[in-house]
mmCIF file of C-alpha atoms in Angstrom:
data_model
loop_
_atom_site.group_PDB
_atom_site.id
_atom_site.type_symbol
_atom_site.label_atom_id
_atom_site.label_comp_id
_atom_site.label_asym_id
_atom_site.label_seq_id
_atom_site.Cartn_x
_atom_site.Cartn_y
_atom_site.Cartn_z
ATOM 1 C CA MET A 1 -12.060 -128.518 205.629
ATOM 2 C CA ASN A 2 -8.841 -130.466 203.827
ATOM 3 C CA SER A 3 -10.435 -133.496 204.136
ATOM 4 C CA ALA A 4 -12.803 -132.285 201.522
ATOM 5 C CA LEU A 5 -10.597 -131.133 199.798
ATOM 6 C CA GLU A 6 -9.160 -134.207 199.388
ATOM 7 C CA GLU A 7 -12.580 -136.677 198.566
ATOM 8 C CA VAL A 8 -12.880 -134.102 195.589
ATOM 9 C CA LYS A 9 -9.567 -134.710 194.097
ATOM 10 C CA LYS A 10 -10.399 -138.316 194.248
ATOM 11 C CA LYS A 11 -14.104 -137.633 192.914
ATOM 12 C CA MET A 12 -12.175 -135.097 190.488
ATOM 13 C CA GLU A 13 -9.510 -138.509 189.429
ATOM 14 C CA LYS A 14 -12.269 -141.264 189.522
ATOM 15 C CA SER A 15 -13.967 -139.504 186.615
ATOM 16 C CA LEU A 16 -10.220 -138.715 184.847
ATOM 17 C CA LYS A 17 -10.325 -142.500 185.388
ATOM 18 C CA ASN A 18 -13.492 -143.029 183.776
ATOM 19 C CA PHE A 19 -12.582 -140.404 180.802
ATOM 20 C CA LYS A 20 -9.282 -142.553 179.744
ATOM 21 C CA GLU A 21 -10.933 -146.162 180.582
ATOM 22 C CA GLU A 22 -13.740 -144.850 177.891
ATOM 23 C CA LEU A 23 -11.240 -143.068 175.156
ATOM 24 C CA SER A 24 -9.650 -147.235 175.378
ATOM 25 C CA HIS A 25 -12.177 -148.436 174.096
ATOM 26 C CA ILE A 26 -11.945 -146.017 170.839
ATOM 27 C CA ARG A 27 -10.467 -148.090 168.134
ATOM 28 C CA THR A 28 -8.121 -146.657 166.060
ATOM 29 C CA GLY A 29 -5.675 -148.253 163.219
ATOM 30 C CA ARG A 30 -4.040 -149.910 165.736
ATOM 31 C CA ALA A 31 -4.720 -153.472 167.227
ATOM 32 C CA SER A 32 -5.723 -153.093 171.000
ATOM 33 C CA ILE A 33 -6.739 -155.631 173.805
ATOM 34 C CA ALA A 34 -8.283 -152.530 175.207
ATOM 35 C CA LEU A 35 -10.750 -153.034 172.504
ATOM 36 C CA LEU A 36 -12.097 -155.926 173.601
ATOM 37 C CA GLU A 37 -12.996 -155.153 176.944
ATOM 38 C CA ALA A 38 -16.381 -153.180 176.751
ATOM 39 C CA ILE A 39 -17.244 -156.556 174.428
ATOM 40 C CA LYS A 40 -19.425 -158.868 176.840
ATOM 41 C CA VAL A 41 -19.196 -162.206 175.851
ATOM 42 C CA ASP A 42 -22.967 -164.976 177.406
ATOM 43 C CA CYS A 43 -20.363 -167.894 179.187
ATOM 44 C CA TYR A 44 -21.043 -170.229 181.733
ATOM 45 C CA GLY A 45 -24.687 -167.935 182.405
ATOM 46 C CA THR A 46 -22.446 -164.628 183.079
ATOM 47 C CA LYS A 47 -21.686 -161.949 180.689
ATOM 48 C CA MET A 48 -17.705 -161.166 180.768
ATOM 49 C CA PRO A 49 -15.119 -158.846 179.109
ATOM 50 C CA ILE A 50 -13.440 -161.581 176.084
ATOM 51 C CA PRO A 51 -9.436 -160.861 177.921
ATOM 52 C CA GLN A 52 -11.213 -162.984 181.289
ATOM 53 C CA ILE A 53 -11.975 -165.813 179.149
ATOM 54 C CA ALA A 54 -9.245 -165.905 175.982
ATOM 55 C CA THR A 55 -5.964 -165.132 175.623
ATOM 56 C CA VAL A 56 -5.472 -161.978 173.413
ATOM 57 C CA ASN A 57 -2.259 -161.611 171.589
ATOM 58 C CA VAL A 58 -1.624 -158.351 169.319
ATOM 59 C CA VAL A 59 0.006 -159.367 165.794
ATOM 60 C CA GLU A 60 2.277 -157.287 164.711
ATOM 61 C CA GLY A 61 0.235 -154.060 165.658
ATOM 62 C CA LYS A 62 -2.697 -154.828 162.977
ATOM 63 C CA MET A 63 -4.257 -157.791 164.128
ATOM 64 C CA LEU A 64 -5.546 -159.195 167.820
ATOM 65 C CA VAL A 65 -5.434 -163.189 168.198
ATOM 66 C CA ILE A 66 -8.082 -164.642 170.658
ATOM 67 C CA GLN A 67 -7.751 -167.861 171.757
ATOM 68 C CA PRO A 68 -10.077 -168.847 174.457
ATOM 69 C CA TRP A 69 -9.377 -170.818 177.242
ATOM 70 C CA ASP A 70 -12.338 -173.145 176.325
ATOM 71 C CA ILE A 71 -12.744 -173.822 173.190
ATOM 72 C CA ASN A 72 -16.386 -174.237 172.879
ATOM 73 C CA LEU A 73 -16.402 -170.214 173.934
ATOM 74 C CA VAL A 74 -15.435 -169.544 170.312
ATOM 75 C CA LYS A 75 -18.926 -168.956 168.547
ATOM 76 C CA GLU A 76 -20.198 -167.362 171.366
ATOM 77 C CA ILE A 77 -16.961 -164.731 170.909
ATOM 78 C CA GLU A 78 -17.012 -164.494 167.610
ATOM 79 C CA LYS A 79 -21.132 -163.631 167.736
ATOM 80 C CA ALA A 80 -19.830 -160.806 170.724
ATOM 81 C CA ILE A 81 -17.508 -159.106 168.569
ATOM 82 C CA GLN A 82 -19.752 -159.575 165.181
ATOM 83 C CA LYS A 83 -22.684 -157.479 167.638
ATOM 84 C CA SER A 84 -20.474 -154.531 168.557
ATOM 85 C CA ASP A 85 -19.843 -151.246 167.818
ATOM 86 C CA LEU A 86 -15.629 -152.786 166.616
ATOM 87 C CA GLY A 87 -16.829 -152.922 162.988
ATOM 88 C CA ILE A 88 -14.429 -155.655 162.176
ATOM 89 C CA ASN A 89 -15.371 -159.365 161.374
ATOM 90 C CA PRO A 90 -13.973 -162.201 162.805
ATOM 91 C CA THR A 91 -12.159 -164.872 160.882
ATOM 92 C CA SER A 92 -12.114 -168.394 163.315
ATOM 93 C CA ASP A 93 -10.112 -171.835 162.354
ATOM 94 C CA GLY A 94 -12.165 -173.485 165.107
ATOM 95 C CA LYS A 95 -9.319 -173.055 167.927
ATOM 96 C CA THR A 96 -8.518 -169.454 167.871
ATOM 97 C CA ILE A 97 -10.117 -166.267 166.536
ATOM 98 C CA LYS A 98 -8.637 -163.760 164.583
ATOM 99 C CA LEU A 99 -9.270 -159.750 164.458
ATOM 100 C CA ILE A 100 -7.537 -157.611 161.052
ATOM 101 C CA MET A 101 -7.645 -154.067 162.182
ATOM 102 C CA PRO A 102 -8.101 -153.203 158.705
ATOM 103 C CA PRO A 103 -7.312 -148.846 158.287
ATOM 104 C CA LEU A 104 -9.573 -146.127 158.633
ATOM 105 C CA THR A 105 -11.525 -143.979 156.766
ATOM 106 C CA GLU A 106 -11.282 -140.534 156.838
ATOM 107 C CA GLU A 107 -14.667 -140.137 157.828
ATOM 108 C CA ARG A 108 -14.690 -142.758 159.791
ATOM 109 C CA ARG A 109 -11.242 -141.305 162.118
ATOM 110 C CA LYS A 110 -13.982 -137.688 162.230
ATOM 111 C CA GLU A 111 -16.483 -140.029 163.663
ATOM 112 C CA LEU A 112 -14.788 -141.548 165.517
ATOM 113 C CA ILE A 113 -12.393 -137.968 167.240
ATOM 114 C CA LYS A 114 -16.061 -136.665 167.285
ATOM 115 C CA VAL A 115 -16.995 -139.579 169.990
ATOM 116 C CA ALA A 116 -13.911 -138.821 171.489
ATOM 117 C CA SER A 117 -15.176 -135.082 172.005
ATOM 118 C CA LYS A 118 -18.173 -135.863 173.266
ATOM 119 C CA LEU A 119 -16.387 -137.745 176.270
ATOM 120 C CA ALA A 120 -14.538 -135.355 177.202
ATOM 121 C CA GLU A 121 -17.012 -132.925 176.789
ATOM 122 C CA GLU A 122 -18.998 -134.992 180.112
ATOM 123 C CA ALA A 123 -15.939 -135.921 181.375
ATOM 124 C CA ARG A 124 -15.169 -132.315 181.883
ATOM 125 C CA ILE A 125 -19.442 -131.329 183.098
ATOM 126 C CA ALA A 126 -18.598 -134.175 186.135
ATOM 127 C CA ILE A 127 -15.360 -132.597 187.157
ATOM 128 C CA ARG A 128 -17.648 -129.123 187.118
ATOM 129 C CA ASN A 129 -20.605 -130.975 188.793
ATOM 130 C CA ILE A 130 -18.318 -132.048 191.414
ATOM 131 C CA ARG A 131 -16.678 -128.532 192.421
ATOM 132 C CA ARG A 132 -20.243 -126.935 192.172
ATOM 133 C CA ASP A 133 -21.300 -129.410 194.717
ATOM 134 C CA VAL A 134 -18.421 -128.888 196.704
ATOM 135 C CA LEU A 135 -18.468 -125.114 197.084
ATOM 136 C CA GLU A 136 -22.336 -125.993 198.251
ATOM 137 C CA LYS A 137 -21.238 -127.288 200.985
ATOM 138 C CA PHE A 138 -18.490 -124.691 201.822
ATOM 139 C CA LYS A 139 -21.906 -121.947 201.135
ATOM 140 C CA THR A 140 -24.008 -123.874 203.791
ATOM 141 C CA ALA A 141 -20.484 -124.280 206.099
ATOM 142 C CA LYS A 142 -19.770 -120.619 205.768
ATOM 143 C CA LYS A 143 -23.859 -119.459 206.425
ATOM 144 C CA LYS A 144 -23.790 -121.659 209.581
ATOM 145 C CA GLY A 145 -20.808 -119.861 210.653
ATOM 146 C CA GLU A 146 -18.183 -123.076 210.693
ATOM 147 C CA ILE A 147 -15.751 -121.301 208.231
ATOM 148 C CA SER A 148 -15.281 -117.517 207.614
ATOM 149 C CA GLU A 149 -15.573 -116.283 204.762
ATOM 150 C CA ASP A 150 -12.017 -115.750 203.934
ATOM 151 C CA ASP A 151 -11.446 -119.747 204.478
ATOM 152 C CA TYR A 152 -14.712 -119.735 201.402
ATOM 153 C CA LEU A 153 -12.645 -118.058 199.492
ATOM 154 C CA GLN A 154 -9.171 -119.984 199.725
ATOM 155 C CA LEU A 155 -11.365 -123.271 199.952
ATOM 156 C CA GLU A 156 -12.539 -122.065 196.708
ATOM 157 C CA LYS A 157 -9.401 -121.423 194.878
ATOM 158 C CA LYS A 158 -8.110 -123.951 195.717
ATOM 159 C CA VAL A 159 -11.559 -126.066 193.961
ATOM 160 C CA GLN A 160 -10.891 -123.757 191.423
ATOM 161 C CA LYS A 161 -7.496 -125.191 190.810
ATOM 162 C CA LEU A 162 -8.183 -128.436 191.124
ATOM 163 C CA THR A 163 -10.734 -128.048 188.892
ATOM 164 C CA ASP A 164 -8.610 -126.668 185.876
ATOM 165 C CA GLU A 165 -5.906 -129.136 186.530
ATOM 166 C CA TYR A 166 -8.646 -131.731 186.439
ATOM 167 C CA ILE A 167 -9.815 -130.350 183.182
ATOM 168 C CA GLU A 168 -6.415 -129.677 181.050
ATOM 169 C CA LYS A 169 -5.450 -133.182 182.226
ATOM 170 C CA ILE A 170 -8.953 -134.144 180.490
ATOM 171 C CA ASN A 171 -7.521 -132.130 177.636
ATOM 172 C CA THR A 172 -4.460 -133.561 176.716
ATOM 173 C CA ALA A 173 -5.972 -137.204 177.096
ATOM 174 C CA LEU A 174 -8.357 -136.350 173.910
ATOM 175 C CA LYS A 175 -5.205 -134.640 172.039
ATOM 176 C CA GLU A 176 -3.611 -137.700 172.663
ATOM 177 C CA LYS A 177 -6.498 -139.994 171.553
ATOM 178 C CA GLU A 178 -6.947 -137.677 168.164
ATOM 179 C CA LYS A 179 -3.389 -137.972 167.689
ATOM 180 C CA GLU A 180 -4.086 -141.580 167.849
ATOM 181 C CA ILE A 181 -6.995 -141.897 166.079
ATOM 182 C CA LEU A 182 -5.416 -139.595 162.994
ATOM 183 C CA ALA A 183 -2.095 -141.369 162.918
ATOM 184 C CA PRO A 184 -2.222 -143.507 159.715
#
């Protein structure tokens, strides 16, 4: 049954990783290349994230400079940024695109914290669902006589401990993101 616990840990780790990745796409007052990873650009017949088709640099913490490897993609990148929910208008000189991060309003900060909180709750639910599924497997094994009542109770405690641990990691990541959003 240790392999089942390892599987549970892998699934919870994956849920945590997905949550942290989703958080990285939420804009704060600082410029971050991660903001552009969720924006897909039509190029060469497929949709690709901006960092895969251009060099992206953070300048002075408040500006992103995008230099496409193919100059013909400048207009497509601009369109993709304008269609995204970043809320930033790109400026271009025909070769590079600049994104200046405007300071967040208090209202926008509150909205972003709500979005982050919603993502955190979804991640917590995913963790709890993993716990529920594995406990069902253990109950079935107990009913079939594959594991004893004592083994079941030990496994239940271990799964609960993992669940608590990963929910705490989600809460910690959320608090860090809230600090980022609220930072001037």
